[in-house]
Amino acid sequence: MTPPFTALWARLRPADDAPPHAWTSWPGPVIAAQTAPWHGSTAYASISFTTPHRLTVLAATTGERLALPMVCDAGQGTFALVAGPTSLVGAGRRDVVEPLDRVRHAYPRNVSADASLVGTVTGSTAPWIVTVHSFDGIRVWDAADRTCLAEVPLPELRGPGCLCAGILAGTTYAAVSEGALASVYETETGRLAARWTASDTDITHLTWARGTAGVPDAVLTTDATSRLCAWDPRTGEPLGQARILPDRPLHLSAACLEAGGTRLPLVACAYGDGVHLLRTDTGQALLDLRVSAWTRTAHLTSDGLLLLGTSAGPLALRLDTERLASGTGQRAALDPAGFPTTEERGEATSRTAAGGPSHSDLVDLWGADQVLVLGDSPVSADLAAQDHEVFCGIGLPLSPPARPVPGRGPRHGRPGPVGPGRRRPGRS
């Protein structure tokens, strides 16, 4: 039976003998991702699992790169992507970056601590993000100009676990979990709107699911026992029955898709070995994807895209929503190697004579004026065979040869190359 989707593109791990620039063009294994509307289409941004975490922004429908990679201190639960008036904005724990313009900004000085959680406001057309700070509270930001729009003081919030936010009747609500307890706050006033105990075990994910005609918005939760539940964010009452997922999910994403003139509310649950697609209103399982690469994230878009973040890299497929709506839990295998790969056209980068990215590329990656990484010994673009796999796995650009300073020996102030440094065993 033909599966109810079409493979669009993939950005997969290069071959082991690929040149250095192929590795720096690869987004890397995906640990976190987000989507945002951009110029009438959708932008997809992924954060690499390897450190330093690299932000890669792609066109969701084609996989073409929209900006050069940029370092972003973000991860699962601490990354948001929004569209500002003139640029895309990515937010992490400590700062926000504008990858299209190669700009980095710190959060305002009055923020007392790094963000424990970062998320977007579902249903908002403005570039708003939400951050949660332990022993401090919740803040709503305009990410474009980094102004705080609302603040909910919560000095008793010791260990926030998950976050989601949405808009109901023009008012922004934020839901935060701590253990098995979920709390929803009206951010403009700080009022506690609802609170409930979702499970006997800790909540592992919170997602805001927009409603359709006759179906209200819901906060979706999962727990350590792989239960998926829906709750009314205004009252904390359960909506329907709990559903047992095939495995403990690593990521949730909800969206309403068009299917034959009707709205189809769906949630995608990534759980490592694949992705489970369910209706949020009935809990009916529509698709069980078994992916040959470890799948950490799955993002649904309202125009029918499903974007997966895997250990091999990001990939995209287009769902046949009409077939999904009439289906009954079809199972399908998915091999990233069978996806069309994106071309490198329009992705020219400066390179050294040895074929490695230049020092300016590394500076662009970090969004800094200069970058210096110290190590026990210099690292050149001509890596020894035993080191090639290690440094390619890191995904850092390599440097041009160092320029010696006249009158200084190799142990007295000679500047080493800009690039990843070696580490002695037992050192971090």
Tab-separated table of C-alpha atoms in Angstrom:
chain	number	residue	atom	x	y	z
A	1	MET	CA	0.000	0.000	0.000
A	2	THR	CA	1.294	3.447	-0.907
A	3	PRO	CA	2.076	5.426	2.266
A	4	PRO	CA	0.070	8.626	2.886
A	5	PHE	CA	3.065	10.947	2.492
A	6	THR	CA	5.677	12.110	-0.007
A	7	ALA	CA	9.388	12.385	0.797
A	8	LEU	CA	10.554	15.968	0.128
A	9	TRP	CA	14.196	16.366	1.168
A	10	ALA	CA	16.885	15.328	3.627
A	11	ARG	CA	20.124	16.829	4.940
A	12	LEU	CA	22.026	13.667	5.843
A	13	ARG	CA	25.354	12.868	7.460
A	14	PRO	CA	28.240	13.093	4.970
A	15	ALA	CA	30.431	10.120	4.137
A	16	ASP	CA	33.397	9.528	6.443
A	17	ASP	CA	35.828	10.604	3.738
A	18	ALA	CA	33.915	13.779	2.855
A	19	PRO	CA	35.912	17.055	2.799
A	20	PRO	CA	35.706	19.386	5.832
A	21	HIS	CA	33.305	21.837	4.182
A	22	ALA	CA	30.774	19.014	3.724
A	23	TRP	CA	30.751	18.468	7.474
A	24	THR	CA	30.303	22.137	8.292
A	25	SER	CA	27.385	22.325	5.832
A	26	TRP	CA	25.661	19.388	7.550
A	27	PRO	CA	23.190	20.529	10.265
A	28	GLY	CA	24.293	17.597	12.433
A	29	PRO	CA	22.237	15.209	14.557
A	30	VAL	CA	19.174	17.165	15.685
A	31	ILE	CA	18.537	17.710	19.391
A	32	ALA	CA	15.914	20.461	19.083
A	33	ALA	CA	14.016	22.227	16.314
A	34	GLN	CA	11.285	24.776	15.645
A	35	THR	CA	9.305	26.179	12.729
A	36	ALA	CA	8.102	29.710	11.999
A	37	PRO	CA	6.191	31.348	9.134
A	38	TRP	CA	8.511	33.269	6.834
A	39	HIS	CA	7.727	35.188	3.624
A	40	GLY	CA	4.594	33.205	2.856
A	41	SER	CA	6.232	29.864	3.567
A	42	THR	CA	7.763	28.097	6.571
A	43	ALA	CA	11.288	28.249	7.984
A	44	TYR	CA	12.673	25.232	9.823
A	45	ALA	CA	15.493	25.679	12.318
A	46	SER	CA	17.405	22.842	13.956
A	47	ILE	CA	19.903	22.737	16.817
A	48	SER	CA	22.733	20.216	16.517
A	49	PHE	CA	23.296	17.575	19.187
A	50	THR	CA	27.050	18.109	19.030
A	51	THR	CA	28.660	20.965	20.926
A	52	PRO	CA	28.880	23.843	20.415
A	53	HIS	CA	25.222	23.656	19.433
A	54	ARG	CA	24.791	24.974	15.906
A	55	LEU	CA	21.652	26.632	14.590
A	56	THR	CA	20.804	25.827	10.970
A	57	VAL	CA	17.860	27.526	9.228
A	58	LEU	CA	16.299	25.838	6.192
A	59	ALA	CA	13.308	26.373	3.945
A	60	ALA	CA	10.819	23.770	5.190
A	61	THR	CA	9.491	22.825	1.753
A	62	THR	CA	12.819	22.551	-0.107
A	63	GLY	CA	15.553	22.109	2.490
A	64	GLU	CA	17.551	24.974	1.013
A	65	ARG	CA	19.643	26.837	3.531
A	66	LEU	CA	18.415	30.330	4.391
A	67	ALA	CA	21.461	31.394	6.414
A	68	LEU	CA	24.927	30.233	7.349
A	69	PRO	CA	25.095	28.120	10.533
A	70	MET	CA	25.436	30.009	13.789
A	71	VAL	CA	26.224	28.898	17.323
A	72	CYS	CA	23.175	29.050	19.614
A	73	ASP	CA	23.189	27.943	23.250
A	74	ALA	CA	19.920	26.024	23.074
A	75	GLY	CA	18.589	22.502	23.387
A	76	GLN	CA	15.451	20.484	23.960
A	77	GLY	CA	13.076	22.721	25.898
A	78	THR	CA	15.301	25.787	25.628
A	79	PHE	CA	14.872	26.854	22.009
A	80	ALA	CA	12.302	29.036	20.246
A	81	LEU	CA	12.045	30.415	16.721
A	82	VAL	CA	9.834	33.361	15.759
A	83	ALA	CA	9.501	35.665	12.766
A	84	GLY	CA	10.220	39.310	13.478
A	85	PRO	CA	9.323	42.264	11.252
A	86	THR	CA	12.559	41.998	9.252
A	87	SER	CA	14.305	38.817	10.382
A	88	LEU	CA	13.969	35.418	11.979
A	89	VAL	CA	14.886	35.310	15.674
A	90	GLY	CA	16.124	32.268	17.566
A	91	ALA	CA	16.106	32.295	21.365
A	92	GLY	CA	18.135	30.114	23.710
A	93	ARG	CA	19.119	29.996	27.362
A	94	ARG	CA	21.244	33.131	27.487
A	95	ASP	CA	20.732	35.122	24.322
A	96	VAL	CA	18.825	35.590	21.096
A	97	VAL	CA	20.311	35.395	17.606
A	98	GLU	CA	19.197	36.658	14.217
A	99	PRO	CA	20.754	34.119	11.835
A	100	LEU	CA	19.782	35.921	8.632
A	101	ASP	CA	21.580	39.082	9.774
A	102	ARG	CA	24.377	37.359	11.769
A	103	VAL	CA	23.472	39.279	14.936
A	104	ARG	CA	23.555	38.118	18.558
A	105	HIS	CA	21.964	39.843	21.575
A	106	ALA	CA	22.034	39.057	25.277
A	107	TYR	CA	18.894	39.123	27.372
A	108	PRO	CA	18.492	42.391	29.312
A	109	ARG	CA	20.663	42.795	32.370
A	110	ASN	CA	17.704	42.734	34.748
A	111	VAL	CA	17.147	39.018	34.026
A	112	SER	CA	18.534	37.367	37.124
A	113	ALA	CA	19.337	33.925	35.696
A	114	ASP	CA	19.614	31.897	32.523
A	115	ALA	CA	16.323	30.590	31.194
A	116	SER	CA	15.430	27.099	32.387
A	117	LEU	CA	12.795	26.785	29.656
A	118	VAL	CA	12.148	28.691	26.420
A	119	GLY	CA	9.087	28.427	24.184
A	120	THR	CA	6.836	30.188	21.709
A	121	VAL	CA	3.263	31.446	22.099
A	122	THR	CA	0.999	29.218	19.999
A	123	GLY	CA	-1.483	31.227	17.964
A	124	SER	CA	0.449	34.504	18.178
A	125	THR	CA	1.368	36.348	14.992
A	126	ALA	CA	3.746	38.580	16.942
A	127	PRO	CA	7.394	37.561	17.632
A	128	TRP	CA	6.680	36.555	21.231
A	129	ILE	CA	8.598	34.030	23.273
A	130	VAL	CA	8.161	32.785	26.835
A	131	THR	CA	10.977	32.035	29.269
A	132	VAL	CA	10.865	30.350	32.668
A	133	HIS	CA	13.499	31.053	35.320
A	134	SER	CA	13.954	28.915	38.436
A	135	PHE	CA	13.175	30.731	41.713
A	136	ASP	CA	12.112	33.731	39.640
A	137	GLY	CA	9.092	33.227	37.392
A	138	ILE	CA	7.715	33.466	33.866
A	139	ARG	CA	8.413	36.210	31.347
A	140	VAL	CA	6.834	36.996	27.985
A	141	TRP	CA	9.153	38.751	25.545
A	142	ASP	CA	9.046	40.498	22.232
A	143	ALA	CA	12.023	38.647	20.763
A	144	ALA	CA	12.577	41.200	17.993
A	145	ASP	CA	13.430	44.086	20.328
A	146	ARG	CA	14.020	42.024	23.526
A	147	THR	CA	11.486	43.899	25.642
A	148	CYS	CA	9.623	42.172	28.450
A	149	LEU	CA	5.872	42.324	27.843
A	150	ALA	CA	4.655	40.530	30.966
A	151	GLU	CA	6.082	38.941	34.083
A	152	VAL	CA	4.678	36.370	36.522
A	153	PRO	CA	6.760	36.296	39.738
A	154	LEU	CA	7.141	32.718	41.018
A	155	PRO	CA	9.936	32.680	43.625
A	156	GLU	CA	8.740	29.274	44.833
A	157	LEU	CA	9.293	27.651	41.413
A	158	ARG	CA	12.193	25.332	42.204
A	159	GLY	CA	12.403	22.902	39.300
A	160	PRO	CA	10.327	23.774	36.230
A	161	GLY	CA	10.119	20.785	33.913
A	162	CYS	CA	8.116	21.682	30.795
A	163	LEU	CA	6.540	24.760	29.215
A	164	CYS	CA	3.929	25.659	26.642
A	165	ALA	CA	1.904	28.808	25.945
A	166	GLY	CA	-1.050	29.907	23.857
A	167	ILE	CA	-3.687	32.575	23.363
A	168	LEU	CA	-7.313	32.286	24.473
A	169	ALA	CA	-9.756	35.115	23.708
A	170	GLY	CA	-6.865	37.517	23.155
A	171	THR	CA	-5.132	36.671	26.438
A	172	THR	CA	-1.771	34.902	26.688
A	173	TYR	CA	-1.568	31.876	28.979
A	174	ALA	CA	1.544	29.938	29.980
A	175	ALA	CA	1.533	26.392	31.342
A	176	VAL	CA	4.468	25.153	33.418
A	177	SER	CA	5.013	21.755	34.983
A	178	GLU	CA	6.882	20.852	38.143
A	179	GLY	CA	6.963	17.122	38.758
A	180	ALA	CA	3.462	15.784	38.127
A	181	LEU	CA	1.820	19.178	38.720
A	182	ALA	CA	0.778	21.454	35.840
A	183	SER	CA	-0.085	25.124	36.399
A	184	VAL	CA	-1.553	27.593	33.886
A	185	TYR	CA	-1.077	31.334	34.429
A	186	GLU	CA	-2.641	34.360	32.782
A	187	THR	CA	0.544	36.222	31.967
A	188	GLU	CA	-0.886	39.757	31.799
A	189	THR	CA	-2.192	39.599	35.369
A	190	GLY	CA	-0.210	36.740	36.915
A	191	ARG	CA	-3.478	35.025	37.893
A	192	LEU	CA	-3.414	31.259	38.351
A	193	ALA	CA	-6.030	30.044	35.873
A	194	ALA	CA	-5.831	26.290	36.455
A	195	ARG	CA	-3.765	23.678	38.275
A	196	TRP	CA	-3.968	19.911	38.183
A	197	THR	CA	-2.010	16.751	38.880
A	198	ALA	CA	-1.588	15.124	35.504
A	199	SER	CA	-0.093	11.799	36.533
A	200	ASP	CA	1.399	9.639	39.248
A	201	THR	CA	4.767	10.236	37.585
A	202	ASP	CA	6.539	13.355	36.362
A	203	ILE	CA	5.214	15.202	33.327
A	204	THR	CA	7.700	14.783	30.493
A	205	HIS	CA	6.148	17.104	27.854
A	206	LEU	CA	3.636	19.936	27.569
A	207	THR	CA	2.218	21.097	24.233
A	208	TRP	CA	-0.458	23.670	23.423
A	209	ALA	CA	-2.905	22.288	20.841
A	210	ARG	CA	-5.135	24.783	19.050
A	211	GLY	CA	-8.789	23.875	18.790
A	212	THR	CA	-11.179	23.718	15.860
A	213	ALA	CA	-14.908	24.451	15.510
A	214	GLY	CA	-16.544	22.714	18.451
A	215	VAL	CA	-13.207	21.544	19.870
A	216	PRO	CA	-11.499	23.801	22.440
A	217	ASP	CA	-7.799	24.489	22.800
A	218	ALA	CA	-6.046	21.903	24.928
A	219	VAL	CA	-2.817	21.405	26.844
A	220	LEU	CA	-1.363	18.005	25.984
A	221	THR	CA	0.779	16.181	28.520
A	222	THR	CA	2.840	13.012	28.465
A	223	ASP	CA	4.404	11.225	31.410
A	224	ALA	CA	6.986	8.562	32.173
A	225	THR	CA	4.389	5.826	31.595
A	226	SER	CA	3.875	6.974	27.957
A	227	ARG	CA	0.371	8.327	28.595
A	228	LEU	CA	-0.895	11.141	26.380
A	229	CYS	CA	-3.634	13.274	27.982
A	230	ALA	CA	-5.507	16.441	26.967
A	231	TRP	CA	-6.584	19.105	29.479
A	232	ASP	CA	-8.678	22.266	29.399
A	233	PRO	CA	-6.187	25.089	30.148
A	234	ARG	CA	-8.949	27.253	31.662
A	235	THR	CA	-10.202	24.706	34.189
A	236	GLY	CA	-7.674	21.874	34.395
A	237	GLU	CA	-10.395	19.347	33.535
A	238	PRO	CA	-9.426	16.332	31.397
A	239	LEU	CA	-10.631	16.284	27.795
A	240	GLY	CA	-11.369	12.728	26.661
A	241	GLN	CA	-9.503	9.575	27.627
A	242	ALA	CA	-5.785	9.086	28.121
A	243	ARG	CA	-3.947	7.329	25.282
A	244	ILE	CA	-1.010	4.962	25.667
A	245	LEU	CA	1.790	5.661	23.206
A	246	PRO	CA	4.106	2.988	21.760
A	247	ASP	CA	7.014	4.309	23.801
A	248	ARG	CA	8.010	7.248	25.962
A	249	PRO	CA	7.904	10.296	23.642
A	250	LEU	CA	10.894	12.554	23.150
A	251	HIS	CA	8.944	15.394	21.536
A	252	LEU	CA	5.374	16.524	20.807
A	253	SER	CA	4.043	18.859	18.122
A	254	ALA	CA	0.408	19.759	17.443
A	255	ALA	CA	-1.234	21.445	14.459
A	256	CYS	CA	-4.577	21.678	12.638
A	257	LEU	CA	-4.406	20.502	9.015
A	258	GLU	CA	-6.874	20.960	6.175
A	259	ALA	CA	-8.468	17.699	5.005
A	260	GLY	CA	-11.244	17.850	2.419
A	261	GLY	CA	-12.671	21.129	3.652
A	262	THR	CA	-12.502	20.202	7.337
A	263	ARG	CA	-9.908	20.878	10.021
A	264	LEU	CA	-7.932	17.865	11.238
A	265	PRO	CA	-6.340	18.421	14.687
A	266	LEU	CA	-3.222	16.249	14.951
A	267	VAL	CA	-0.342	15.630	17.312
A	268	ALA	CA	2.973	14.089	16.278
A	269	CYS	CA	4.842	12.123	18.954
A	270	ALA	CA	8.514	11.351	18.265
A	271	TYR	CA	9.764	8.442	20.344
A	272	GLY	CA	13.180	7.468	19.018
A	273	ASP	CA	12.283	4.551	16.761
A	274	GLY	CA	9.676	6.555	14.910
A	275	VAL	CA	6.736	8.938	14.988
A	276	HIS	CA	3.141	8.345	16.034
A	277	LEU	CA	0.440	10.561	14.496
A	278	LEU	CA	-2.889	10.900	16.365
A	279	ARG	CA	-6.021	13.035	16.327
A	280	THR	CA	-6.125	15.287	19.375
A	281	ASP	CA	-9.944	15.366	19.487
A	282	THR	CA	-10.583	11.604	19.370
A	283	GLY	CA	-7.193	10.059	20.134
A	284	GLN	CA	-7.432	7.962	16.962
A	285	ALA	CA	-4.062	6.740	15.667
A	286	LEU	CA	-3.662	7.700	11.999
A	287	LEU	CA	-0.054	6.847	11.171
A	288	ASP	CA	2.811	4.919	12.752
A	289	LEU	CA	6.117	5.797	11.084
A	290	ARG	CA	9.078	3.534	11.769
A	291	VAL	CA	12.259	5.490	10.995
A	292	SER	CA	15.611	3.787	10.471
A	293	ALA	CA	17.426	6.714	12.142
A	294	TRP	CA	16.919	7.749	15.774
A	295	THR	CA	14.169	10.381	15.752
A	296	ARG	CA	14.292	13.029	18.465
A	297	THR	CA	11.910	15.705	17.120
A	298	ALA	CA	8.833	15.799	14.882
A	299	HIS	CA	7.178	19.069	13.817
A	300	LEU	CA	3.802	19.403	12.150
A	301	THR	CA	2.894	22.502	10.142
A	302	SER	CA	-0.582	23.692	9.208
A	303	ASP	CA	0.210	23.257	5.500
A	304	GLY	CA	0.735	19.506	5.909
A	305	LEU	CA	4.493	19.184	6.398
A	306	LEU	CA	6.070	16.771	8.865
A	307	LEU	CA	9.692	17.668	9.648
A	308	LEU	CA	11.788	15.123	11.508
A	309	GLY	CA	15.003	15.726	13.408
A	310	THR	CA	17.021	12.516	13.369
A	311	SER	CA	20.491	11.275	14.244
A	312	ALA	CA	21.293	11.384	10.510
A	313	GLY	CA	20.082	14.969	10.153
A	314	PRO	CA	16.776	16.739	9.398
A	315	LEU	CA	14.328	15.511	6.753
A	316	ALA	CA	10.868	16.515	5.552
A	317	LEU	CA	7.804	14.860	4.086
A	318	ARG	CA	4.398	16.092	2.964
A	319	LEU	CA	1.341	14.384	4.423
A	320	ASP	CA	-1.684	13.343	2.371
A	321	THR	CA	-4.235	14.671	4.849
A	322	GLU	CA	-7.298	13.308	3.061
A	323	ARG	CA	-5.908	9.796	3.128
A	324	LEU	CA	-4.866	10.247	6.750
A	325	ALA	CA	-8.359	11.402	7.697
A	326	SER	CA	-9.880	8.236	6.241
A	327	GLY	CA	-7.149	5.898	7.494
A	328	THR	CA	-7.020	3.659	10.551
A	329	GLY	CA	-3.524	3.607	11.956
A	330	GLN	CA	-1.423	2.653	8.942
A	331	ARG	CA	2.165	1.619	9.645
A	332	ALA	CA	4.958	2.673	7.281
A	333	ALA	CA	8.740	2.332	7.224
A	334	LEU	CA	10.873	5.378	6.553
A	335	ASP	CA	14.484	5.211	5.405
A	336	PRO	CA	16.227	8.642	5.256
A	337	ALA	CA	18.635	7.267	2.643
A	338	GLY	CA	15.728	7.141	0.183
A	339	PHE	CA	14.962	10.864	0.484
A	340	PRO	CA	16.048	13.390	-2.150
A	341	THR	CA	19.101	15.274	-0.917
A	342	THR	CA	19.335	19.028	-1.241
A	343	GLU	CA	21.827	20.634	-3.573
A	344	GLU	CA	24.574	22.884	-2.273
A	345	ARG	CA	23.883	25.630	-4.813
A	346	GLY	CA	23.732	29.103	-3.323
A	347	GLU	CA	25.764	27.944	-0.324
A	348	ALA	CA	29.169	29.185	-1.366
A	349	THR	CA	31.604	29.607	1.514
A	350	SER	CA	35.182	30.812	1.611
A	351	ARG	CA	37.729	28.035	1.979
A	352	THR	CA	41.422	27.664	2.594
A	353	ALA	CA	43.772	26.236	0.002
A	354	ALA	CA	43.427	22.868	1.744
A	355	GLY	CA	39.657	22.922	1.243
A	356	GLY	CA	38.696	23.745	4.832
A	357	PRO	CA	36.487	26.685	5.854
A	358	SER	CA	38.402	29.863	6.559
A	359	HIS	CA	38.865	31.729	9.798
A	360	SER	CA	36.127	34.176	8.754
A	361	ASP	CA	33.700	31.243	8.481
A	362	LEU	CA	34.381	30.317	12.081
A	363	VAL	CA	33.899	33.926	13.154
A	364	ASP	CA	30.559	33.989	11.322
A	365	LEU	CA	29.542	30.731	12.998
A	366	TRP	CA	30.030	32.180	16.448
A	367	GLY	CA	28.652	35.599	15.536
A	368	ALA	CA	31.705	37.209	17.089
A	369	ASP	CA	34.478	39.566	16.062
A	370	GLN	CA	37.194	37.017	16.873
A	371	VAL	CA	37.247	33.448	18.161
A	372	LEU	CA	40.117	31.759	19.980
A	373	VAL	CA	39.899	28.176	21.212
A	374	LEU	CA	42.876	27.066	23.313
A	375	GLY	CA	44.282	23.549	23.136
A	376	ASP	CA	47.383	21.564	24.101
A	377	SER	CA	48.688	21.672	20.540
A	378	PRO	CA	47.826	23.315	17.229
A	379	VAL	CA	45.171	21.729	15.038
A	380	SER	CA	45.563	22.157	11.295
A	381	ALA	CA	43.230	21.408	8.424
A	382	ASP	CA	45.421	18.402	7.580
A	383	LEU	CA	44.133	16.083	10.297
A	384	ALA	CA	45.695	12.738	11.043
A	385	ALA	CA	43.499	9.800	10.111
A	386	GLN	CA	42.809	8.831	13.719
A	387	ASP	CA	41.617	12.370	14.515
A	388	HIS	CA	39.449	12.930	11.431
A	389	GLU	CA	36.349	11.155	12.715
A	390	VAL	CA	36.532	12.858	16.122
A	391	PHE	CA	36.715	16.385	14.784
A	392	CYS	CA	34.232	15.783	11.982
A	393	GLY	CA	31.797	14.486	14.586
A	394	ILE	CA	32.152	17.745	16.481
A	395	GLY	CA	31.240	19.642	13.349
A	396	LEU	CA	33.489	22.637	13.963
A	397	PRO	CA	35.106	24.352	11.004
A	398	LEU	CA	38.864	23.869	10.817
A	399	SER	CA	41.289	26.732	10.743
A	400	PRO	CA	43.945	28.018	8.400
A	401	PRO	CA	47.577	27.601	9.541
A	402	ALA	CA	48.657	29.922	12.319
A	403	ARG	CA	50.781	32.980	11.547
A	404	PRO	CA	53.908	33.112	13.733
A	405	VAL	CA	54.744	36.346	15.494
A	406	PRO	CA	58.317	37.503	14.761
A	407	GLY	CA	60.611	37.069	17.723
A	408	ARG	CA	58.421	34.650	19.596
A	409	GLY	CA	59.033	30.947	19.862
A	410	PRO	CA	56.446	28.200	19.801
A	411	ARG	CA	56.161	28.091	23.590
A	412	HIS	CA	56.236	31.809	24.303
A	413	GLY	CA	53.235	33.613	22.954
A	414	ARG	CA	52.973	32.112	19.502
A	415	PRO	CA	49.334	32.344	18.496
A	416	GLY	CA	47.797	28.968	17.764
A	417	PRO	CA	45.206	28.417	15.058
A	418	VAL	CA	41.588	29.215	15.582
A	419	GLY	CA	39.811	25.868	15.676
A	420	PRO	CA	38.863	23.014	17.988
A	421	GLY	CA	41.511	22.196	20.566
A	422	ARG	CA	42.648	18.749	21.649
A	423	ARG	CA	41.756	17.626	25.124
A	424	ARG	CA	43.802	15.460	27.427
A	425	PRO	CA	42.042	12.420	28.887
A	426	GLY	CA	40.056	13.406	31.946
A	427	ARG	CA	39.949	17.104	31.070
A	428	SER	CA	36.882	19.060	29.963
